[in-house]
PDB file of C-alpha atoms in Angstrom:
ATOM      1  CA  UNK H1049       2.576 -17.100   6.641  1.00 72.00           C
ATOM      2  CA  UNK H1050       2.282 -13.174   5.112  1.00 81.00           C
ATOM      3  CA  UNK H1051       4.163 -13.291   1.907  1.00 88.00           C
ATOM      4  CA  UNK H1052       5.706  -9.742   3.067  1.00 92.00           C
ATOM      5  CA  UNK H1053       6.195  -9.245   7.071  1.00 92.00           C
ATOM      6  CA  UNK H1054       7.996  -6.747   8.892  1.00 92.00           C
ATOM      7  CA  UNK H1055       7.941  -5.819  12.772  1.00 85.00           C
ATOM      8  CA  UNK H1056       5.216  -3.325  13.212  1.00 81.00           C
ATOM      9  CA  UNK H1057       7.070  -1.457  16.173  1.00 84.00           C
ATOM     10  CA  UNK H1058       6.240   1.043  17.445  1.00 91.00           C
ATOM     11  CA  UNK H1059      10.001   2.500  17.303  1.00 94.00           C
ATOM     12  CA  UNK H1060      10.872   5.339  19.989  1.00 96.00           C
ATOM     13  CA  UNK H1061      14.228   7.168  18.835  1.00 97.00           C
ATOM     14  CA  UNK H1062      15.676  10.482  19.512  1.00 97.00           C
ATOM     15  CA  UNK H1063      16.550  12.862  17.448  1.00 98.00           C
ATOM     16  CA  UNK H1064      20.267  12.074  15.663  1.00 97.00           C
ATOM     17  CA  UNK H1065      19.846   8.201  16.049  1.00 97.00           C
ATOM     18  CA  UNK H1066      20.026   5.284  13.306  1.00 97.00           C
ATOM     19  CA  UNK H1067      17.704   3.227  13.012  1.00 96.00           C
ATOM     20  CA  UNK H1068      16.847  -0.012  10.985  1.00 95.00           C
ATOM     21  CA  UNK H1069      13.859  -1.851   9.793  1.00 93.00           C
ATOM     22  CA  UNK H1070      14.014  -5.329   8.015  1.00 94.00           C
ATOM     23  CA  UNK H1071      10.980  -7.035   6.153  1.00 95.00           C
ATOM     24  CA  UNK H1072      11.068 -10.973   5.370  1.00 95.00           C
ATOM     25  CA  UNK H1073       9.487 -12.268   1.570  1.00 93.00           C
ATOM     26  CA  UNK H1074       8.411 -15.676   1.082  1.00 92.00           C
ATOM     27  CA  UNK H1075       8.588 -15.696  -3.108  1.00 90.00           C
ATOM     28  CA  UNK H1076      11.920 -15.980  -3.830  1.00 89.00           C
ATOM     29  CA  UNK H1077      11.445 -15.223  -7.586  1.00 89.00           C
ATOM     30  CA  UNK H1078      10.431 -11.758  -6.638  1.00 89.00           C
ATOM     31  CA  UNK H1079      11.777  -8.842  -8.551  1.00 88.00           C
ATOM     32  CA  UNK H1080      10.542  -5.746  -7.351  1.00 91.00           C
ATOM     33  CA  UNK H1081      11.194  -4.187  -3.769  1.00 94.00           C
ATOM     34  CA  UNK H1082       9.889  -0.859  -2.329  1.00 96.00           C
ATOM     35  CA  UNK H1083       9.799   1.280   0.764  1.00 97.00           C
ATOM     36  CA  UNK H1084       6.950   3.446   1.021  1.00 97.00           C
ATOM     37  CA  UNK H1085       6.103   5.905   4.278  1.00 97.00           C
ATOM     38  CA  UNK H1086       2.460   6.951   5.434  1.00 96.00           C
ATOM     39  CA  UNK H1087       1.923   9.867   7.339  1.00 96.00           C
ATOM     40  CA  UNK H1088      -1.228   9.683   9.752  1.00 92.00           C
ATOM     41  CA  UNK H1089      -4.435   9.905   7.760  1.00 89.00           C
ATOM     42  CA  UNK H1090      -2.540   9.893   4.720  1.00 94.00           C
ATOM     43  CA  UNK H1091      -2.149   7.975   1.214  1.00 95.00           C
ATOM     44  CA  UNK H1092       1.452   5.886   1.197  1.00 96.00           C
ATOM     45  CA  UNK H1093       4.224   7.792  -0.594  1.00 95.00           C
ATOM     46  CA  UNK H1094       7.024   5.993  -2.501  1.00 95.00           C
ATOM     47  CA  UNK H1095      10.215   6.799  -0.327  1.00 96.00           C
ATOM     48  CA  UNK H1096      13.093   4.535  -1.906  1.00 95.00           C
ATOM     49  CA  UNK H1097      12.952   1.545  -4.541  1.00 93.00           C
ATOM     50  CA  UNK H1098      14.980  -0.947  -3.699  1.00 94.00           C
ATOM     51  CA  UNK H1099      18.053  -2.178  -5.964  1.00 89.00           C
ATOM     52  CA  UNK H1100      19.802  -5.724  -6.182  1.00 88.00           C
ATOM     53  CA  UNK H1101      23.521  -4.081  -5.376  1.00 89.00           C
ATOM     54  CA  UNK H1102      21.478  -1.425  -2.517  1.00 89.00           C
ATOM     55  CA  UNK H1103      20.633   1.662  -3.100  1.00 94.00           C
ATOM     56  CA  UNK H1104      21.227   5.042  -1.011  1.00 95.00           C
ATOM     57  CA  UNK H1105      19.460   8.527  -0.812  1.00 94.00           C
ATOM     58  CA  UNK H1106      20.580  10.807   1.691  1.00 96.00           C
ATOM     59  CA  UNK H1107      20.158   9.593   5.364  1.00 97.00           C
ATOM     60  CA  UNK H1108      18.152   6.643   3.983  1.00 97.00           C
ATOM     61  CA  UNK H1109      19.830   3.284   2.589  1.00 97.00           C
ATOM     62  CA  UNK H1110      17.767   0.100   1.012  1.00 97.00           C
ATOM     63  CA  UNK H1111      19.260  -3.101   0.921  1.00 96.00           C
ATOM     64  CA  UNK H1112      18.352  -6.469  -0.344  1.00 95.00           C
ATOM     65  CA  UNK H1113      19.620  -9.719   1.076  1.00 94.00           C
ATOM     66  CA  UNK H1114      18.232 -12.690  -1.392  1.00 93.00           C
ATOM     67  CA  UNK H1115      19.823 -14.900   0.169  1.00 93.00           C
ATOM     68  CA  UNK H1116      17.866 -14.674   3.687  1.00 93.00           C
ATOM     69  CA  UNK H1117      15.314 -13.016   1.840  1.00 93.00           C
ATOM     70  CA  UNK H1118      14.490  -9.632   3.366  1.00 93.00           C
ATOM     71  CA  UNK H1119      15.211  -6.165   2.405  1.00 95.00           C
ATOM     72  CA  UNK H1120      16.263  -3.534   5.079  1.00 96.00           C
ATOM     73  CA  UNK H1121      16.000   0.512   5.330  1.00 97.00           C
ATOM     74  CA  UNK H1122      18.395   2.107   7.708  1.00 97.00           C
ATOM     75  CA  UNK H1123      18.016   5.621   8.513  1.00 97.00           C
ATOM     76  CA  UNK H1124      20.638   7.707   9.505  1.00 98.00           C
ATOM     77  CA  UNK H1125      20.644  11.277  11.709  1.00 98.00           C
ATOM     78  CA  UNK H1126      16.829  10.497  12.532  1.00 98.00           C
ATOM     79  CA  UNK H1127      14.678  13.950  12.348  1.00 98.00           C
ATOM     80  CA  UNK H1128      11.280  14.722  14.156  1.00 98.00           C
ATOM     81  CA  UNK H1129      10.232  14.668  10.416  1.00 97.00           C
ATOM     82  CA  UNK H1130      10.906  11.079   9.943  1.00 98.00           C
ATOM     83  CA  UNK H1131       8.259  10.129  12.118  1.00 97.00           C
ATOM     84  CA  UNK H1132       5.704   7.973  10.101  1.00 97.00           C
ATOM     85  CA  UNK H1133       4.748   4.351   9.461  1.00 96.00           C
ATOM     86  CA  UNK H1134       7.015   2.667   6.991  1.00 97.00           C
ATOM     87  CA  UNK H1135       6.518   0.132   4.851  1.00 96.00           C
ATOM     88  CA  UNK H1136       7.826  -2.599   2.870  1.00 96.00           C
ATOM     89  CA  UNK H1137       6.568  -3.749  -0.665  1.00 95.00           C
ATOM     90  CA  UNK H1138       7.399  -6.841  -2.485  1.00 93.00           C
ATOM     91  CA  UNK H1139       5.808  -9.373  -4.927  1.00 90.00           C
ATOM     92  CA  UNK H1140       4.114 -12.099  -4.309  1.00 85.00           C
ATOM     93  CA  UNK H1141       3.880 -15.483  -5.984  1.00 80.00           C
ATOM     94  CA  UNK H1142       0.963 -14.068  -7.567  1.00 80.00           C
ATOM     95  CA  UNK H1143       3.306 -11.499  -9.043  1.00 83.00           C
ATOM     96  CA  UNK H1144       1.422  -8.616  -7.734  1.00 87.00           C
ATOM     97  CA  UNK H1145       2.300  -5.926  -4.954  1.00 91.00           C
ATOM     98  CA  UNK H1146       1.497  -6.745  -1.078  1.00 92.00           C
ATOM     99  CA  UNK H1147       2.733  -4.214   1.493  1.00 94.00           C
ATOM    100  CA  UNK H1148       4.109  -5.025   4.656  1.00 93.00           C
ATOM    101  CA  UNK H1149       1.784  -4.177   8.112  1.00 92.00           C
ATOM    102  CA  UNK H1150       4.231  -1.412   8.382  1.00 93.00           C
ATOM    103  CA  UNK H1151       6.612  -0.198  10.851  1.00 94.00           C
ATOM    104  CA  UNK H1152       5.316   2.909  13.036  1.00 94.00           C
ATOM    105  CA  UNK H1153       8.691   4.726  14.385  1.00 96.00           C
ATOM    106  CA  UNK H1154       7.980   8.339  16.154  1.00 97.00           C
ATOM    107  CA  UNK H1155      11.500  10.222  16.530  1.00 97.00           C
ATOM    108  CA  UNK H1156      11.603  12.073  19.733  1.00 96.00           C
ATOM    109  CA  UNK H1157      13.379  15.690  20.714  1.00 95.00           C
TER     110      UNK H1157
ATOM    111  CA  UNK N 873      -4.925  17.428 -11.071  1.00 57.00           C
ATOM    112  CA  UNK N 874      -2.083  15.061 -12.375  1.00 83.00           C
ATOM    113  CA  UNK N 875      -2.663  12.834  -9.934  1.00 94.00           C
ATOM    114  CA  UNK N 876      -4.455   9.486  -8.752  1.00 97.00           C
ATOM    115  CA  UNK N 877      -7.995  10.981  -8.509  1.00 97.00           C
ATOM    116  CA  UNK N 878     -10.736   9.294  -5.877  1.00 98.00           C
ATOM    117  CA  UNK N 879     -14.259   9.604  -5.069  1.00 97.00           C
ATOM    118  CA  UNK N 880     -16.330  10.613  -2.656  1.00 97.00           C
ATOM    119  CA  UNK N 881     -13.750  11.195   0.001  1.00 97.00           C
ATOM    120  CA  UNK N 882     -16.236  10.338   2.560  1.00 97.00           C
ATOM    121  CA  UNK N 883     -18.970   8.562   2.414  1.00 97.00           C
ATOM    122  CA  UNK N 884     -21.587   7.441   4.900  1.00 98.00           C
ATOM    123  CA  UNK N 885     -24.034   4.448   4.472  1.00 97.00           C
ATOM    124  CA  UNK N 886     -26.005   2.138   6.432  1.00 97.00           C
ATOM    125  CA  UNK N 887     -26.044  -1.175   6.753  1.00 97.00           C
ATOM    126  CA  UNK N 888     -27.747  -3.276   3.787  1.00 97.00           C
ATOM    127  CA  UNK N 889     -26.421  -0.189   1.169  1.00 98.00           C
ATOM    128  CA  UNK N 890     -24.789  -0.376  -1.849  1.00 98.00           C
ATOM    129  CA  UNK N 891     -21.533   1.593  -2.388  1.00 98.00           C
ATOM    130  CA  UNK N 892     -19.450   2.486  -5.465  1.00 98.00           C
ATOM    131  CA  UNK N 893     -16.167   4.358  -4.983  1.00 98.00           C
ATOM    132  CA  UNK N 894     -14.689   6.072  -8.192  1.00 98.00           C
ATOM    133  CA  UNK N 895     -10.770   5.817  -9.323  1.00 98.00           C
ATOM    134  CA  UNK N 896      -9.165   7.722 -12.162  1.00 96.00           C
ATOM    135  CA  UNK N 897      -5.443   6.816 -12.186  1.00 96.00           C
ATOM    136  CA  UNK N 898      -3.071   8.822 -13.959  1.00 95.00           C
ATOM    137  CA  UNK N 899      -3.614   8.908 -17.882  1.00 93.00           C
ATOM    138  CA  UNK N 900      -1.374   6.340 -19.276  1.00 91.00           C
ATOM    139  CA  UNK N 901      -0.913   3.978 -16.236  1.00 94.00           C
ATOM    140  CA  UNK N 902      -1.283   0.476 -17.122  1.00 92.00           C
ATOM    141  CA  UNK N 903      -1.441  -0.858 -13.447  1.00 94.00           C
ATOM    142  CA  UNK N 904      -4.420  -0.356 -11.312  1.00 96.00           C
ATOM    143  CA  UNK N 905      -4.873  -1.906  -8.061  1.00 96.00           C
ATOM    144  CA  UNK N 906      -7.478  -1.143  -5.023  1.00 97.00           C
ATOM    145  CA  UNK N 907      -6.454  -1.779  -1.337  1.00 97.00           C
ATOM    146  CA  UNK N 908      -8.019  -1.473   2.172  1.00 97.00           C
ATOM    147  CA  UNK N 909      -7.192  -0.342   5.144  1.00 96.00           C
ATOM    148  CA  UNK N 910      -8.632  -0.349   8.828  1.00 94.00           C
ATOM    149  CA  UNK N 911      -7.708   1.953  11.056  1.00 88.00           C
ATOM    150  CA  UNK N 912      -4.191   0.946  12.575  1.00 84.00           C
ATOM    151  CA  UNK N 913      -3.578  -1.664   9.954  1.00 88.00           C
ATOM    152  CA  UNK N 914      -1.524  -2.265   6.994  1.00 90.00           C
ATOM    153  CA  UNK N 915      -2.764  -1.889   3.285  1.00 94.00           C
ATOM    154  CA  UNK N 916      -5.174  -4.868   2.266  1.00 94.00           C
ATOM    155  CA  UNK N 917      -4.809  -5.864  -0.937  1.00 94.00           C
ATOM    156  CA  UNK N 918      -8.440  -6.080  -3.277  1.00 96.00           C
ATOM    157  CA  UNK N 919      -7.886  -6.006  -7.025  1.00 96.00           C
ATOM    158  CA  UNK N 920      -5.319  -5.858  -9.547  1.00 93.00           C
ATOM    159  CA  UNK N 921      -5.825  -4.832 -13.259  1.00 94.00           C
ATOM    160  CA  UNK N 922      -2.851  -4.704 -15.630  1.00 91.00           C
ATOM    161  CA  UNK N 923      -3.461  -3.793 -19.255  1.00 87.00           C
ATOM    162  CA  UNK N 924      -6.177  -6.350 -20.788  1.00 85.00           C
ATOM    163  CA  UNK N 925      -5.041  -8.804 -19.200  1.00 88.00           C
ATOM    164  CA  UNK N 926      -7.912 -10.419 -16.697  1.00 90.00           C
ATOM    165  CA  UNK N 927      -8.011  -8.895 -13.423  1.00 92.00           C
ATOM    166  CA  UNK N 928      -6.442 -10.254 -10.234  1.00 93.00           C
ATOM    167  CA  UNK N 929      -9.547 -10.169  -7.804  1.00 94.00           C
ATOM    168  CA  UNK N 930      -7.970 -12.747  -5.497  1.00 93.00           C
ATOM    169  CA  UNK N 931      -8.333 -10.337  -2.781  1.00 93.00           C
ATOM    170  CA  UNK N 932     -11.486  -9.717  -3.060  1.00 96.00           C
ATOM    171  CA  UNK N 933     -12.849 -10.442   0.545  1.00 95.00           C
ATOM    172  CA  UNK N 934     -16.257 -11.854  -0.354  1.00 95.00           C
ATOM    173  CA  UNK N 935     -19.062 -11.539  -3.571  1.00 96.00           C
ATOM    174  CA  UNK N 936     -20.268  -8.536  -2.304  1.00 98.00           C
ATOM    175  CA  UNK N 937     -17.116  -7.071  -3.805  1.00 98.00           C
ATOM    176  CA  UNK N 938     -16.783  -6.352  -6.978  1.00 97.00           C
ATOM    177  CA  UNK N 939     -14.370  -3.914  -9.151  1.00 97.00           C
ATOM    178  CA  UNK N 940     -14.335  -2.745 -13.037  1.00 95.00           C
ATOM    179  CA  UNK N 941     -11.942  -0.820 -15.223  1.00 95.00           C
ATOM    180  CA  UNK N 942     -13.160   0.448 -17.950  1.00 86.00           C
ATOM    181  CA  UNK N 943     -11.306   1.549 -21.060  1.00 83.00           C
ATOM    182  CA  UNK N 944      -8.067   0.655 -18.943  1.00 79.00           C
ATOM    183  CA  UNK N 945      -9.121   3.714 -17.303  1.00 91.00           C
ATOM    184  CA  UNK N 946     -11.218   4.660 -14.709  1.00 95.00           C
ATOM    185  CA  UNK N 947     -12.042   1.937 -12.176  1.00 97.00           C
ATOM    186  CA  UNK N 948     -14.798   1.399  -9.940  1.00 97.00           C
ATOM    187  CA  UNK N 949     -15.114  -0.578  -6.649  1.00 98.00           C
ATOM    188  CA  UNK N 950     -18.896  -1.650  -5.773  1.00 98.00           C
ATOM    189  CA  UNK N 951     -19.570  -3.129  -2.334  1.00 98.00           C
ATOM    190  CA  UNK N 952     -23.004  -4.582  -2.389  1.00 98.00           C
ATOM    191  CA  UNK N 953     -25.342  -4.877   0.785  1.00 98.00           C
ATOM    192  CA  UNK N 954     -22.320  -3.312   3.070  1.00 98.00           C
ATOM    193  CA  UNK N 955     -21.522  -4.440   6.183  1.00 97.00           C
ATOM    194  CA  UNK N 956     -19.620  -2.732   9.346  1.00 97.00           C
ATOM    195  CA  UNK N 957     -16.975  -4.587   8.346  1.00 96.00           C
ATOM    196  CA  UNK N 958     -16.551  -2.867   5.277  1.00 97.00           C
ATOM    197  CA  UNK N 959     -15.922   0.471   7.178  1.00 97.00           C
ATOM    198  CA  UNK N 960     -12.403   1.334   5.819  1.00 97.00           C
ATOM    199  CA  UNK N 961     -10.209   3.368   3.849  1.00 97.00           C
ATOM    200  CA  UNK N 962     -10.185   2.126   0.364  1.00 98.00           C
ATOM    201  CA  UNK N 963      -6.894   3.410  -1.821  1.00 98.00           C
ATOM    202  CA  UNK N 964      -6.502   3.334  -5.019  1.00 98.00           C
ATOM    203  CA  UNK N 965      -2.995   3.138  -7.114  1.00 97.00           C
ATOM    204  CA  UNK N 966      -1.870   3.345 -10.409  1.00 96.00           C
ATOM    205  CA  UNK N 967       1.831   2.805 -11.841  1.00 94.00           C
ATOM    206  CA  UNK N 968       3.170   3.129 -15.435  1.00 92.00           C
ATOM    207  CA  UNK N 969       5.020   0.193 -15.645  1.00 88.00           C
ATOM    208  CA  UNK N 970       4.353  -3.669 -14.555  1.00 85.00           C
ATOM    209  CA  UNK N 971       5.260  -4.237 -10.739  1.00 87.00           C
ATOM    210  CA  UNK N 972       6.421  -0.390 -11.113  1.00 90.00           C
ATOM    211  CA  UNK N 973       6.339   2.520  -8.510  1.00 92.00           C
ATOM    212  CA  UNK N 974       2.741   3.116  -7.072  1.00 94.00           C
ATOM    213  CA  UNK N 975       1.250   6.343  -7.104  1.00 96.00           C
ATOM    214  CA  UNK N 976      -1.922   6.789  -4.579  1.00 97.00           C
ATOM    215  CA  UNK N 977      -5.074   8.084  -4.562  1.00 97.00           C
ATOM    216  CA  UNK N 978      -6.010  10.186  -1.187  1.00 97.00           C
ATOM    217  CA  UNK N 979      -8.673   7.204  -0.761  1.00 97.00           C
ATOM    218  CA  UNK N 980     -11.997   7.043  -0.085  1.00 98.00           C
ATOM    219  CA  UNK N 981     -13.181   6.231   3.606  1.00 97.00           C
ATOM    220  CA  UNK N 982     -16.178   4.734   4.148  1.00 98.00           C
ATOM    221  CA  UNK N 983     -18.289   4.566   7.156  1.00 98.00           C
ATOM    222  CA  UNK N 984     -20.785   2.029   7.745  1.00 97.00           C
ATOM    223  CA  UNK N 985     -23.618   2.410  10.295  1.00 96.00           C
TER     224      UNK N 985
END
């Protein structure tokens, strides 16, 4: 088992629509969360960290469930410009940073 | 540039080459860790260095790979004798702080004929 899965998609939205993503950990000791998003062809960006109590910028909200261990990103009023892969960072048993496969979501006009 | 510097951008080798890809992080970052990625896929991770501590190099997919920081500074990931395989993007990220926010490189992609 990945230490850090989440459903690669794709997701098909339109414009104005919420969606969610969730990603599963395995290492239950694990301390730092993050949501990064990758634009085609380029590097990941840092989009949200993710807080114990959740966190919330804007449209986007991070949430952490320890006790089912996954953290979620919803995103609210969906623009074309939120199309991108996103994904989910956690650490491992290793304590080091593994990403997620990522989650591609393209939001349609 | 401020930034997480990489190099080449591109490079092109053939088969039975060795390959060394440059990373300068950002001047003070502690953290330093080198990932892959195919096209499609998610980010592979390689190599971890944090501080002075030993390296994490338990990603490191076979001897053929191997990575140095030196100076807790600029890294460098060598890929002897490549293989097609090894055709990927290869990012770089540093972060000021221990499990802290990653800041990336623009990678290096290498092809392998």
């Amino acid at each position: 088992r990945k230490e850090v899965e989440q459903d690669p998609g794709p997701f098909n939205v339109p414009e104005g629509a919420t969606v969610a993503f969730n990603c599963t950990y395995s290492n239950s000791a694990s301390q730092s969360f993050f949501w990064y998003r990758q634009d085609c062809r380029k590097e990941p960006k840092l989009l949200m960290s993710v807080y114990s109590s959740g966190n919330e910028d804007g449209r986007f909200t991070a949430q952490l469930n320890r006790a089912s261990q996954y953290i979620s990103l919803l995103i609210r009023d969906s623009k074309l410009s939120d199309s991108a892969t996103y994904l989910c960072v956690g650490e491992t048993s290793g304590s080091r940073l593994t990403f997620g496969e990522g989650t591609q979501l393209t939001v349609n006009p | 540039g401020a930034g997480v510097s990489q190099s080449p951008s591109n490079k092109v080798t053939e088969k039975g080459k060795d390959v060394e890809l440059r990373c300068d992080p950002i001047s003070g970052h502690t953290a330093l860790y080198w990932y892959r990625q195919s096209l499609g896929q998610g980010l592979e991770f390689l190599i971890y260095f944090q501080g002075n501590s030993a390296p994490d190099k338990s990603g490191l997919p076979s001897d053929r790979f191997s990575a140095e920081r030196t100076g807790g500074s600029v890294s460098t990931l060598t890929i002897q004798r490549t293989q097609q395989e090894d055709s990927a993007v290869y990012l770089c990220a540093s972060s000021p702080t221990y499990l802290g926010e990653l800041f990336f490189g623009e990678g290096s992609r290498l092809t392998v004929l």
